[in-house]
Structure formats: C-alpha cells, structure tokens
Coordinates of C-alpha atoms in Angstrom, one line a residue:
M1 CA -59.0 61.4 71.7
D2 CA -59.1 59.8 75.1
R3 CA -55.5 58.8 76.1
E4 CA -56.5 55.4 77.5
L5 CA -58.4 54.5 74.3
K6 CA -55.5 55.6 72.1
Y7 CA -52.9 53.6 74.0
R8 CA -54.9 50.4 74.5
R9 CA -53.0 47.1 74.2
L10 CA -54.3 44.4 71.9
E11 CA -55.2 42.1 74.7
Q12 CA -57.3 44.8 76.4
A13 CA -59.8 44.6 73.6
P14 CA -62.7 42.2 74.1
P15 CA -63.0 39.3 71.6
E16 CA -66.3 40.6 70.2
E17 CA -64.6 43.9 69.4
I18 CA -61.8 42.1 67.5
A19 CA -64.4 39.9 65.7
E20 CA -66.4 43.0 64.6
L21 CA -63.3 44.8 63.4
R22 CA -62.2 41.8 61.3
K23 CA -65.7 41.5 59.9
R24 CA -65.6 45.1 58.7
V25 CA -62.2 44.7 57.2
K26 CA -63.3 41.5 55.3
E27 CA -66.3 43.3 53.9
S28 CA -64.3 46.3 52.6
D29 CA -64.4 46.7 48.9
W30 CA -61.0 48.4 48.8
R31 CA -58.8 45.6 50.2
Q32 CA -55.7 45.3 48.1
T33 CA -54.8 42.2 45.9
Y34 CA -51.0 42.2 45.9
H35 CA -49.9 44.9 48.3
I36 CA -48.9 44.4 51.9
Q37 CA -51.8 45.7 54.1
P38 CA -52.8 45.3 57.8
L39 CA -55.1 42.5 59.0
T40 CA -57.0 45.2 60.9
G41 CA -56.2 48.8 62.0
L42 CA -53.5 51.1 60.9
L43 CA -50.2 50.4 59.1
N44 CA -47.6 53.0 58.6
D45 CA -43.7 53.0 58.3
P46 CA -41.9 50.0 56.9
N47 CA -39.2 48.8 59.4
G48 CA -36.4 46.3 59.7
F49 CA -36.2 45.5 55.9
T50 CA -33.5 42.8 55.6
Y51 CA -32.6 39.5 53.9
Y52 CA -32.1 36.8 56.5
A53 CA -32.3 33.0 56.7
G54 CA -33.4 32.7 53.1
E55 CA -36.2 35.2 53.2
Y56 CA -36.8 38.9 52.9
H57 CA -38.2 40.2 56.2
L58 CA -40.2 43.4 56.2
F59 CA -41.9 44.8 59.4
Y60 CA -44.2 47.7 59.7
Q61 CA -45.7 50.0 62.3
W62 CA -49.1 48.7 63.3
F63 CA -51.9 49.8 65.6
P64 CA -54.4 46.9 65.5
L65 CA -57.4 48.4 67.2
G66 CA -58.2 51.4 65.0
T67 CA -57.3 53.6 62.1
Y68 CA -55.7 56.4 64.1
H69 CA -52.1 56.5 65.4
G70 CA -52.4 54.6 68.7
L71 CA -50.1 52.2 70.5
K72 CA -47.6 51.0 67.9
Y73 CA -46.4 47.4 67.5
W74 CA -44.0 46.0 64.9
Y75 CA -45.8 43.5 62.6
H76 CA -43.8 40.9 60.6
T77 CA -44.2 39.9 57.0
A78 CA -41.8 37.7 55.0
S79 CA -41.2 36.6 51.5
K80 CA -38.8 34.3 49.6
D81 CA -39.2 36.3 46.3
L82 CA -40.5 39.9 47.0
A83 CA -43.7 39.0 45.2
Y84 CA -45.6 36.6 47.5
W85 CA -45.7 37.6 51.2
R86 CA -46.8 35.8 54.3
N87 CA -48.0 37.3 57.6
A88 CA -45.7 36.1 60.4
G89 CA -47.4 37.8 63.3
I90 CA -46.4 40.5 65.9
A91 CA -42.6 40.9 66.1
I92 CA -42.2 43.6 68.8
E93 CA -44.7 44.4 71.5
P94 CA -44.5 47.7 73.4
N95 CA -44.4 46.0 76.8
E96 CA -41.2 47.3 78.5
P97 CA -40.6 50.4 80.4
Y98 CA -38.4 51.8 77.6
D99 CA -41.1 51.3 74.9
S100 CA -44.4 51.3 76.9
L101 CA -46.1 53.8 74.6
G102 CA -45.0 52.4 71.3
A103 CA -42.3 50.5 69.4
Y104 CA -41.5 53.1 66.9
S105 CA -39.5 52.9 63.6
G106 CA -36.1 51.4 63.1
S107 CA -34.1 49.0 61.0
G108 CA -32.5 45.6 60.9
I109 CA -29.0 44.1 60.4
V110 CA -27.7 40.5 60.5
K111 CA -24.9 39.7 62.9
D112 CA -23.7 36.3 64.3
G113 CA -26.5 34.4 62.5
K114 CA -29.3 36.5 64.0
L115 CA -31.4 39.4 62.8
H116 CA -30.9 42.4 65.1
L117 CA -33.7 45.0 65.1
M118 CA -32.9 48.5 66.3
Y119 CA -35.9 50.7 67.0
T120 CA -37.1 53.7 69.0
G121 CA -39.0 53.0 72.2
N122 CA -41.6 55.7 72.9
T123 CA -42.4 56.7 76.5
R124 CA -43.7 59.7 78.4
D125 CA -43.0 60.9 81.9
E126 CA -45.6 61.9 84.5
D127 CA -46.0 65.3 82.9
W128 CA -46.5 63.6 79.5
N129 CA -43.2 64.8 78.1
R130 CA -41.8 62.5 75.4
R131 CA -38.8 60.3 76.4
P132 CA -37.4 58.3 73.5
Y133 CA -35.0 55.3 73.8
Q134 CA -33.1 53.5 71.1
C135 CA -33.7 49.8 71.7
M136 CA -32.8 46.3 70.3
A137 CA -34.7 43.1 69.7
V138 CA -33.0 40.0 68.2
M139 CA -34.7 37.4 66.0
D140 CA -33.4 33.9 65.4
A141 CA -33.8 31.8 62.3
D142 CA -37.0 30.2 63.7
G143 CA -38.6 33.7 64.0
Y144 CA -38.3 33.8 67.8
I145 CA -37.7 37.4 69.0
T146 CA -36.2 38.5 72.4
K147 CA -35.6 42.1 73.5
L148 CA -32.4 43.3 75.2
D149 CA -33.2 44.2 78.8
K150 CA -32.1 47.8 78.5
P151 CA -31.9 50.5 75.8
L152 CA -28.8 50.9 73.6
I153 CA -29.0 54.7 73.7
D154 CA -30.8 55.9 76.8
H155 CA -30.7 59.7 76.4
V156 CA -30.9 62.4 73.8
P157 CA -27.6 64.2 73.2
E158 CA -27.2 67.8 74.4
G159 CA -28.6 70.3 72.0
Y160 CA -31.5 68.3 70.7
T161 CA -35.2 67.9 71.6
E162 CA -37.0 64.7 72.5
H163 CA -38.0 64.4 68.8
F164 CA -35.2 61.8 68.3
R165 CA -36.1 58.6 66.5
D166 CA -35.9 56.1 63.6
P167 CA -32.4 54.6 63.8
K168 CA -31.0 53.2 60.6
V169 CA -28.0 50.9 61.1
W170 CA -25.4 49.5 58.7
K171 CA -22.1 47.7 58.7
V172 CA -18.7 49.3 57.9
E173 CA -15.2 47.9 58.0
D174 CA -14.5 48.8 61.6
G175 CA -17.9 48.0 63.0
Y176 CA -21.3 49.6 62.7
R177 CA -22.8 53.0 62.1
C178 CA -26.3 54.4 62.9
I179 CA -28.1 57.5 61.8
I180 CA -31.0 58.9 63.7
G181 CA -33.6 61.6 62.8
A182 CA -33.5 64.6 65.1
Q183 CA -34.6 68.1 65.9
R184 CA -32.3 70.8 67.3
K185 CA -33.2 72.9 70.3
D186 CA -33.8 75.7 67.8
L187 CA -36.5 73.5 66.3
A188 CA -34.6 72.8 63.0
G189 CA -34.6 69.3 61.5
T190 CA -31.4 67.4 61.3
A191 CA -29.8 63.9 61.7
V192 CA -27.1 62.6 64.0
L193 CA -24.6 59.8 63.8
Y194 CA -23.4 57.1 66.2
K195 CA -20.8 54.4 65.9
S196 CA -20.2 51.0 67.5
T197 CA -17.9 48.0 67.3
D198 CA -20.4 45.4 68.5
L199 CA -24.0 46.8 67.8
I200 CA -24.5 47.1 71.6
N201 CA -22.3 49.9 72.8
W202 CA -22.8 53.1 70.9
L203 CA -20.8 56.3 70.8
F204 CA -22.2 59.6 69.7
A205 CA -20.3 60.8 66.7
G206 CA -22.0 64.1 66.0
E207 CA -24.4 65.8 63.6
L208 CA -24.5 65.1 59.9
K209 CA -23.2 68.3 58.2
T210 CA -25.1 69.2 55.1
E211 CA -25.6 72.4 53.1
L212 CA -29.4 72.4 53.9
K213 CA -30.3 75.3 56.1
D214 CA -33.7 75.8 57.7
F215 CA -34.9 72.7 55.9
G216 CA -38.0 71.8 57.9
Y217 CA -38.5 71.3 61.7
M218 CA -37.9 67.5 61.9
W219 CA -36.1 64.9 59.8
E220 CA -37.8 61.5 60.0
C221 CA -36.8 58.1 58.7
P222 CA -33.1 58.8 57.8
D223 CA -31.3 56.3 55.6
Y224 CA -27.7 56.6 54.4
F225 CA -26.0 54.2 51.9
E226 CA -23.5 54.3 49.1
L227 CA -24.3 53.4 45.5
N228 CA -21.9 53.5 42.6
G229 CA -19.3 55.1 44.8
Q230 CA -21.6 57.9 45.7
G231 CA -23.2 58.8 49.0
V232 CA -27.0 58.9 49.2
F233 CA -29.0 60.3 52.2
I234 CA -32.8 59.6 52.1
F235 CA -34.9 61.4 54.7
C236 CA -38.4 62.9 55.4
P237 CA -38.2 66.6 56.2
Q238 CA -41.4 67.9 57.9
G239 CA -42.4 71.5 57.5
L240 CA -41.4 72.4 54.0
E241 CA -43.4 75.0 52.1
A242 CA -44.8 74.2 48.7
E243 CA -42.8 75.5 45.8
G244 CA -44.6 75.3 42.4
D245 CA -45.0 71.6 41.7
H246 CA -42.6 70.6 44.5
F247 CA -43.4 69.7 48.1
R248 CA -47.2 69.5 47.6
N249 CA -47.9 66.9 50.3
I250 CA -48.2 67.5 54.0
Y251 CA -44.8 66.0 54.6
Q252 CA -42.1 65.1 52.0
S253 CA -39.7 62.2 51.2
G254 CA -36.5 62.8 49.3
Y255 CA -32.8 62.6 49.1
I256 CA -29.5 64.3 48.6
S257 CA -26.5 62.6 46.9
G258 CA -22.9 63.4 46.4
M259 CA -19.4 62.4 47.6
P260 CA -19.4 59.6 50.3
L261 CA -19.9 60.8 53.8
N262 CA -16.6 61.9 55.4
W263 CA -16.5 60.0 58.7
E264 CA -13.7 62.2 60.1
T265 CA -15.6 65.5 59.8
L266 CA -19.2 64.2 59.2
E267 CA -19.4 66.5 56.2
F268 CA -21.5 65.4 53.3
E269 CA -20.9 67.2 50.0
H270 CA -24.1 66.9 48.0
G271 CA -26.4 68.3 45.3
V272 CA -29.9 69.6 45.6
F273 CA -32.7 67.9 47.5
Q274 CA -34.9 65.8 45.2
E275 CA -38.2 64.2 45.9
L276 CA -38.4 60.5 45.6
D277 CA -42.0 60.3 44.5
R278 CA -44.3 62.8 42.8
G279 CA -47.6 61.2 43.9
F280 CA -50.0 61.9 46.8
D281 CA -49.4 59.0 49.1
Y282 CA -45.8 58.2 49.9
Y283 CA -43.8 58.5 53.1
A284 CA -41.1 56.9 55.3
P285 CA -39.1 55.0 52.7
Q286 CA -36.6 52.4 53.9
T287 CA -33.9 50.6 51.8
M288 CA -31.8 47.4 52.2
E289 CA -29.1 45.7 50.2
D290 CA -30.0 42.1 49.3
E291 CA -27.8 39.0 48.6
Q292 CA -27.6 40.0 45.0
G293 CA -26.2 43.4 45.8
R294 CA -29.4 45.3 44.9
R295 CA -30.4 48.4 46.8
I296 CA -34.2 47.9 47.3
L297 CA -36.7 50.4 48.6
V298 CA -40.2 50.1 50.2
A299 CA -42.3 53.0 51.5
W300 CA -45.5 53.6 53.3
M301 CA -48.3 54.3 50.8
G302 CA -49.9 56.9 52.9
Q303 CA -49.4 60.2 54.7
P304 CA -49.9 61.3 58.3
E305 CA -52.8 63.4 59.3
I306 CA -54.9 62.6 56.2
G307 CA -58.3 60.8 56.3
Y308 CA -58.8 57.9 53.9
P309 CA -62.1 56.2 53.0
T310 CA -61.1 52.8 54.5
D311 CA -60.9 54.5 57.9
T312 CA -64.6 53.5 58.4
H313 CA -63.8 50.0 57.2
G314 CA -61.5 49.2 60.1
W315 CA -58.2 49.4 58.3
A316 CA -55.9 52.0 56.8
H317 CA -52.9 52.1 54.4
C318 CA -50.5 49.7 52.7
L319 CA -46.9 49.5 51.6
T320 CA -45.5 50.2 48.2
L321 CA -44.2 47.5 46.0
P322 CA -40.4 46.9 46.3
R323 CA -38.3 49.0 44.0
T324 CA -34.6 48.7 42.9
L325 CA -32.6 51.8 43.0
E326 CA -30.0 53.0 40.6
L327 CA -28.0 56.3 40.7
R328 CA -27.8 58.0 37.4
N329 CA -26.1 61.5 37.1
G330 CA -27.0 62.2 40.7
K331 CA -30.6 61.1 40.3
L332 CA -32.2 58.0 41.9
I333 CA -33.9 55.8 39.3
Q334 CA -36.6 53.5 40.8
K335 CA -37.8 50.3 39.0
P336 CA -40.2 47.6 40.2
V337 CA -38.3 44.5 41.2
E338 CA -38.1 41.9 38.5
E339 CA -39.7 39.3 40.7
L340 CA -43.0 41.0 40.4
R341 CA -43.3 39.4 37.0
K342 CA -44.2 36.2 38.9
L343 CA -47.6 37.7 39.6
R344 CA -48.5 38.1 35.9
G345 CA -51.5 36.2 34.7
E346 CA -53.5 36.6 31.5
Q347 CA -52.0 39.1 29.0
A348 CA -53.6 41.4 26.5
G349 CA -52.0 43.9 24.2
V350 CA -52.6 46.4 21.4
Q351 CA -50.7 48.5 18.9
D352 CA -52.4 51.5 17.3
T353 CA -52.1 55.1 16.2
L354 CA -54.3 57.7 17.9
I355 CA -55.3 60.8 16.0
S356 CA -57.0 63.5 18.0
E357 CA -59.2 60.8 19.8
T358 CA -59.9 58.8 22.9
K359 CA -60.2 55.0 22.5
S360 CA -60.6 51.8 24.6
Y361 CA -59.9 48.3 23.5
N362 CA -61.4 44.9 24.1
G363 CA -59.6 43.0 26.9
I364 CA -57.9 46.1 28.2
E365 CA -59.7 46.8 31.5
G366 CA -59.5 45.7 35.1
T367 CA -59.0 46.5 38.8
A368 CA -55.7 44.7 39.6
Y369 CA -53.1 44.7 36.9
E370 CA -49.7 45.7 35.5
M371 CA -49.6 47.6 32.3
I372 CA -46.9 49.1 30.1
C373 CA -48.1 51.8 27.9
E374 CA -45.8 53.5 25.4
F375 CA -46.7 56.7 23.4
E376 CA -44.2 57.1 20.5
A377 CA -43.6 59.7 17.8
I378 CA -45.8 62.1 19.6
D379 CA -47.2 64.9 17.4
A380 CA -50.1 65.6 19.7
E381 CA -50.3 68.5 22.2
A382 CA -51.0 65.9 24.9
V383 CA -51.3 62.2 25.3
G384 CA -52.3 60.0 28.2
L385 CA -54.7 57.5 29.7
E386 CA -57.7 57.2 32.1
I387 CA -57.7 54.3 34.5
R388 CA -60.3 52.8 36.8
A389 CA -62.8 54.7 34.6
G390 CA -66.6 54.4 35.0
H391 CA -69.6 56.6 34.4
T392 CA -68.4 59.3 36.7
E393 CA -65.0 58.1 37.9
R394 CA -61.6 58.2 36.4
T395 CA -57.9 58.7 37.3
V396 CA -56.2 60.7 34.6
I397 CA -52.5 60.5 33.7
R398 CA -51.5 63.1 31.1
Y399 CA -48.3 64.0 29.3
D400 CA -48.4 67.6 28.0
A401 CA -45.8 67.4 25.2
A402 CA -45.9 71.2 24.6
L403 CA -45.1 72.0 28.3
G404 CA -43.0 69.0 29.0
K405 CA -45.0 68.0 32.0
I406 CA -46.6 64.9 33.5
T407 CA -49.8 65.3 35.5
M408 CA -51.8 62.8 37.6
D409 CA -55.3 64.0 38.4
R410 CA -57.4 62.1 41.0
S411 CA -60.2 64.7 41.3
A412 CA -62.7 62.2 40.0
S413 CA -61.0 59.0 41.3
G414 CA -63.8 57.9 43.5
E415 CA -64.5 58.3 47.2
R416 CA -63.0 61.5 48.5
I417 CA -59.8 61.5 50.5
D418 CA -59.9 64.0 53.5
S419 CA -57.0 66.2 52.5
D420 CA -56.4 69.9 52.1
Y421 CA -53.4 69.3 49.7
G422 CA -55.2 69.2 46.3
T423 CA -56.1 66.6 43.7
V424 CA -53.4 67.1 41.1
R425 CA -49.7 66.3 41.1
S426 CA -47.2 67.3 38.3
C427 CA -43.6 67.2 37.4
R428 CA -41.3 68.2 34.4
L429 CA -40.5 65.5 31.8
D430 CA -38.9 66.1 28.5
G431 CA -38.7 63.6 25.6
E432 CA -40.1 62.7 22.2
N433 CA -41.6 59.4 23.7
V434 CA -43.1 58.6 27.0
K435 CA -43.5 55.2 28.7
F436 CA -45.9 54.6 31.5
H437 CA -45.4 51.4 33.6
L438 CA -48.4 51.1 35.9
F439 CA -49.2 48.8 38.8
V440 CA -52.9 49.3 39.6
D441 CA -54.5 47.6 42.6
T442 CA -58.0 47.7 44.1
S443 CA -57.3 51.1 45.8
S444 CA -53.9 52.3 44.5
V445 CA -51.8 53.1 41.5
E446 CA -48.0 53.1 41.2
L447 CA -46.8 54.8 38.0
F448 CA -43.2 54.4 36.8
I449 CA -42.3 56.8 34.0
N450 CA -39.6 56.2 31.4
D451 CA -38.1 53.2 33.2
G452 CA -38.2 54.8 36.7
E453 CA -37.1 58.4 35.9
E454 CA -40.1 59.6 37.8
V455 CA -42.6 57.8 40.0
F456 CA -46.1 58.7 41.1
T457 CA -47.6 56.7 44.0
S458 CA -51.2 57.3 45.0
R459 CA -54.2 55.8 46.7
I460 CA -57.5 55.9 44.8
F461 CA -61.0 54.7 45.9
P462 CA -63.2 54.0 42.9
Q463 CA -66.3 51.7 42.8
S464 CA -65.6 48.1 41.9
G465 CA -67.4 48.6 38.6
S466 CA -65.0 51.3 37.5
R467 CA -62.8 49.1 35.4
G468 CA -62.3 51.0 32.2
I469 CA -59.0 52.1 30.6
Y470 CA -59.0 54.8 27.9
F471 CA -56.1 56.2 25.8
F472 CA -56.1 59.6 24.3
A473 CA -54.1 61.9 22.0
N474 CA -55.3 65.6 21.9
N475 CA -54.8 67.8 18.8
G476 CA -52.5 65.6 16.9
S477 CA -51.3 62.0 16.7
S478 CA -49.2 59.5 18.6
G479 CA -48.3 55.8 18.2
L480 CA -49.5 53.6 21.0
K481 CA -48.2 50.3 22.2
V482 CA -49.8 48.5 25.2
A483 CA -49.1 45.3 27.2
K484 CA -51.3 44.4 30.1
W485 CA -51.3 41.6 32.6
D486 CA -53.9 40.7 35.3
L487 CA -52.0 40.2 38.6
A488 CA -52.4 37.4 41.1
H489 CA -53.5 37.7 44.7
A490 CA -50.1 37.8 46.5
V491 CA -50.6 38.7 50.1
N492 CA -52.3 36.6 52.8
D493 CA -55.3 38.2 54.5
R494 CA -54.8 36.0 57.5
E495 CA -52.1 35.3 60.0
G496 CA -49.9 32.2 59.9
K497 CA -46.7 30.7 58.7
D498 CA -48.2 29.2 55.5

C-alpha cells in the first residue's frame, strides 16, 4: 500500500470522503448492538483501561480512514457501569515528533487526581527504520488531555531490537513499575521491566526471567498483576506453532502464573503457558483493578492480518465484553461482569429432556441476546446447540461427552472470513454436566463454559434473517434448561458526551 495513503491524518481526508465512509458504516448489516466498535475505520488493541473520576475509561487503537492498519490514534470511550458506553472522542493524536507515525498501545494509571496514559510512540528514520518511544499524556477530570513534551523512555536498551512497545504501568509501595513487550537481538520474544518513583523518570531494571525458551519471536501487550497472592503475567507471543488444539490462531494470547515476581532478581517462578481464549478472534487483552478490587479484562475481538467481511463496509473489529478474573488452582477463570445484567430485556425460558433429537422452541431465537443453556445428566454421546441458524447458516457449539471435548464450528456461520487458520476450534472439558453462557451480538459470539472455566470468542457474519436457535442430543438423552434475554442497544454510534 502507498505509504502516504497509509499514514494519512484524519484532517487530510476531504469531507466528502468522511461522509461516504460514515454512510457505508451506517448501512452495514453487521453493526454490533452492545459491543464497543469504531465509528468508522479500524479498531484494534484496548488501551488505558482505568477507573477515574467516577467512570471506567477505555481507549482503543483507531485508524479512522480505512480498515487496514494505518496511522493509529487513541479513541476514548467511557462508562459509569461497564454496560452502557459513550464515545468521548479522540484522546491521543499522533502529532509530535516522538509519535508521528502512530500512538501505539499502552496503559493508564491515576496519580495526583489525573489519569496518566503511558503509550508507545511510533516513528521511522529517513531509511524507514522503526524508532519507538515510550510517551505520556495526562487527562484531567474534564477529559482534557495534554502530552508531555518529551518521551519518558527515549531509547531501546542494549540487546533488544526496535520491536519494543506496549508499556503496562502499575503502582507499588515504593513507586511505580512498568513492563514492556520486546524482542531480543537474537529475534526471541521477551519482556523487560522499568521502575520509577514519580511516573516520569524511569530506570531500566532488566529482563523478565521466565522458564519459557524460544517462545515466539515477539511478546506484545504484556500485563503483570497479582491475584490471590499469586503473580500472573499475560502476554501475546507471536510465532508459536500449532500443537493439536492449541495455538490455532495466527497469534496467541495467554498467561503464566505462579509465585509473585521477585523484584530483586526479576525471576518469575511459574507454571505452563495457558491460552486465555479458545475462539478465533481474540488478541491484545488488557486488565485493570477497579474501585471494588475486581480484576477486569477487555480484549480486541479480532486478529491481525485477517480479512473480515465488514472491511468493505468501512469499519472493522470491536472489543470484547468486560470480564472479571479469578485465579483458581493456577487457572484464570473469566466471567462476564455482573453489570451486563442491566442490558437484559424480555426473557424466555424452557425446561425439557432431549432424546436423540434436535429441537427449537417458541420465543427462543434472535440476533442480539444473552442465553444460559445447561445440559444435565448427559447420557448422550454429544449435546449442543446451533445459533444464528437459517436455511444454510449456523454456528455449532458441541460438547462431545465421550471424548470430553468442546468444539465451536463456524464453517457455515455466514459470510466467509479471509483466514488460513481453519473454521473449527476445540478444547478439553470433563464433566457430567455442561453450562453454556452465551452473549450473541449481530456479528459475534462470546461463549463462557462452566462459569468461565473456558471461553470461546469469535466473530460470525450471518444474514439478518438467520435467527434460529436449535438444541440437540445425539445418540442418547440429556436434560435441558434454558434462560434467554434480549439485550438492549448499549453503545453510541455517534460521537459526543451524552
């Protein structure tokens, strides 16, 4: 792609181009109902997720002029309750020498009554070599944002390449800590740590020491926190090879957990790497701790270098719903935040026994809903459901009791996604009962299994008439209990404070 086109600024686009883009977006049949999505153009990584001045603030990477990865801004959304969100406008523009080719990912922290946003500024030299800087912008309670006049970290430490980005900052007793995704000179992925007493002056502490060797060529979006007295390190390793049902996407998102990070040695004693999500479209998760002490996660519902049907509609991607995290026996359990119940509208339900059959029920259908579906006393070889089903379309969720495996199949989910990474995702699951908690939107599904033990996040692009929901038990019987709620429109499709 032409470099000048890719790095155009918003004000360089003529008004008629913006108007035509907004028209295409408005006419798109796949606009979401209750997920955060861009007004136009491309959304990717969530950034700066914090609670400040009585609201949750969530920013995201945004290129407004197309559905490719062009010049990145930070766009600002805010919510009082994690359910209903308002668009608050552009937060960080790439208009300084240290971020001239993009305000890349970063995080937020409250200090002295203001929200401090630490991010990576993307630049290139005259030979088009990457030059990253770690920068700071500060937002006051009125939403006014100013940038510091120079970077906080103006060079890459010795031994690392220019792939050095995505600072995640947090407070500790003696000041602040920051972790940054990096690549060593030997082209191995890793993360490095910095420390500060004032958020402004940062000292390089060294490399995070883990037991992961040759684990991808770059670690993006690092996030360290402690939960229940244990250390948790979330990151996105690029370059992992698929292993059975694991690592099936182009890039992965996961975590290691164990003893709290030793700040004297930077050693992190941990268990095995575990994927956060089993679905097709999940990347760049970021967490925050709110006023209630909850650890809450949001991620990009998408993947880099994949073509989506909305690309021709003038917009691409959305964010996941917020999820609370619990650590149970070294495993992160993810649950949709309780506040999402505020979106619930009309309810329908059913109790039945399925015996080697597939059934649908009056009032159990739709395109934007929450549904809890429980299969109990399973004596069938397999049980499951089909959602967004029509004459030729369906997304199939299946629990194979004999194999102890959950599968999501989107081979017939609608308009094709341009991906070489398959149409089926699976994982192990053992149990006599299985509970599916689904959040289905116009063009996505988030599936929480057995109260967050596993999660599948995926985009789907069916026709608007594909509204059916079917339940099945194959070669045997199963009890069935269903509760379904239509969900309200919860995200503004325009810009403004109201």
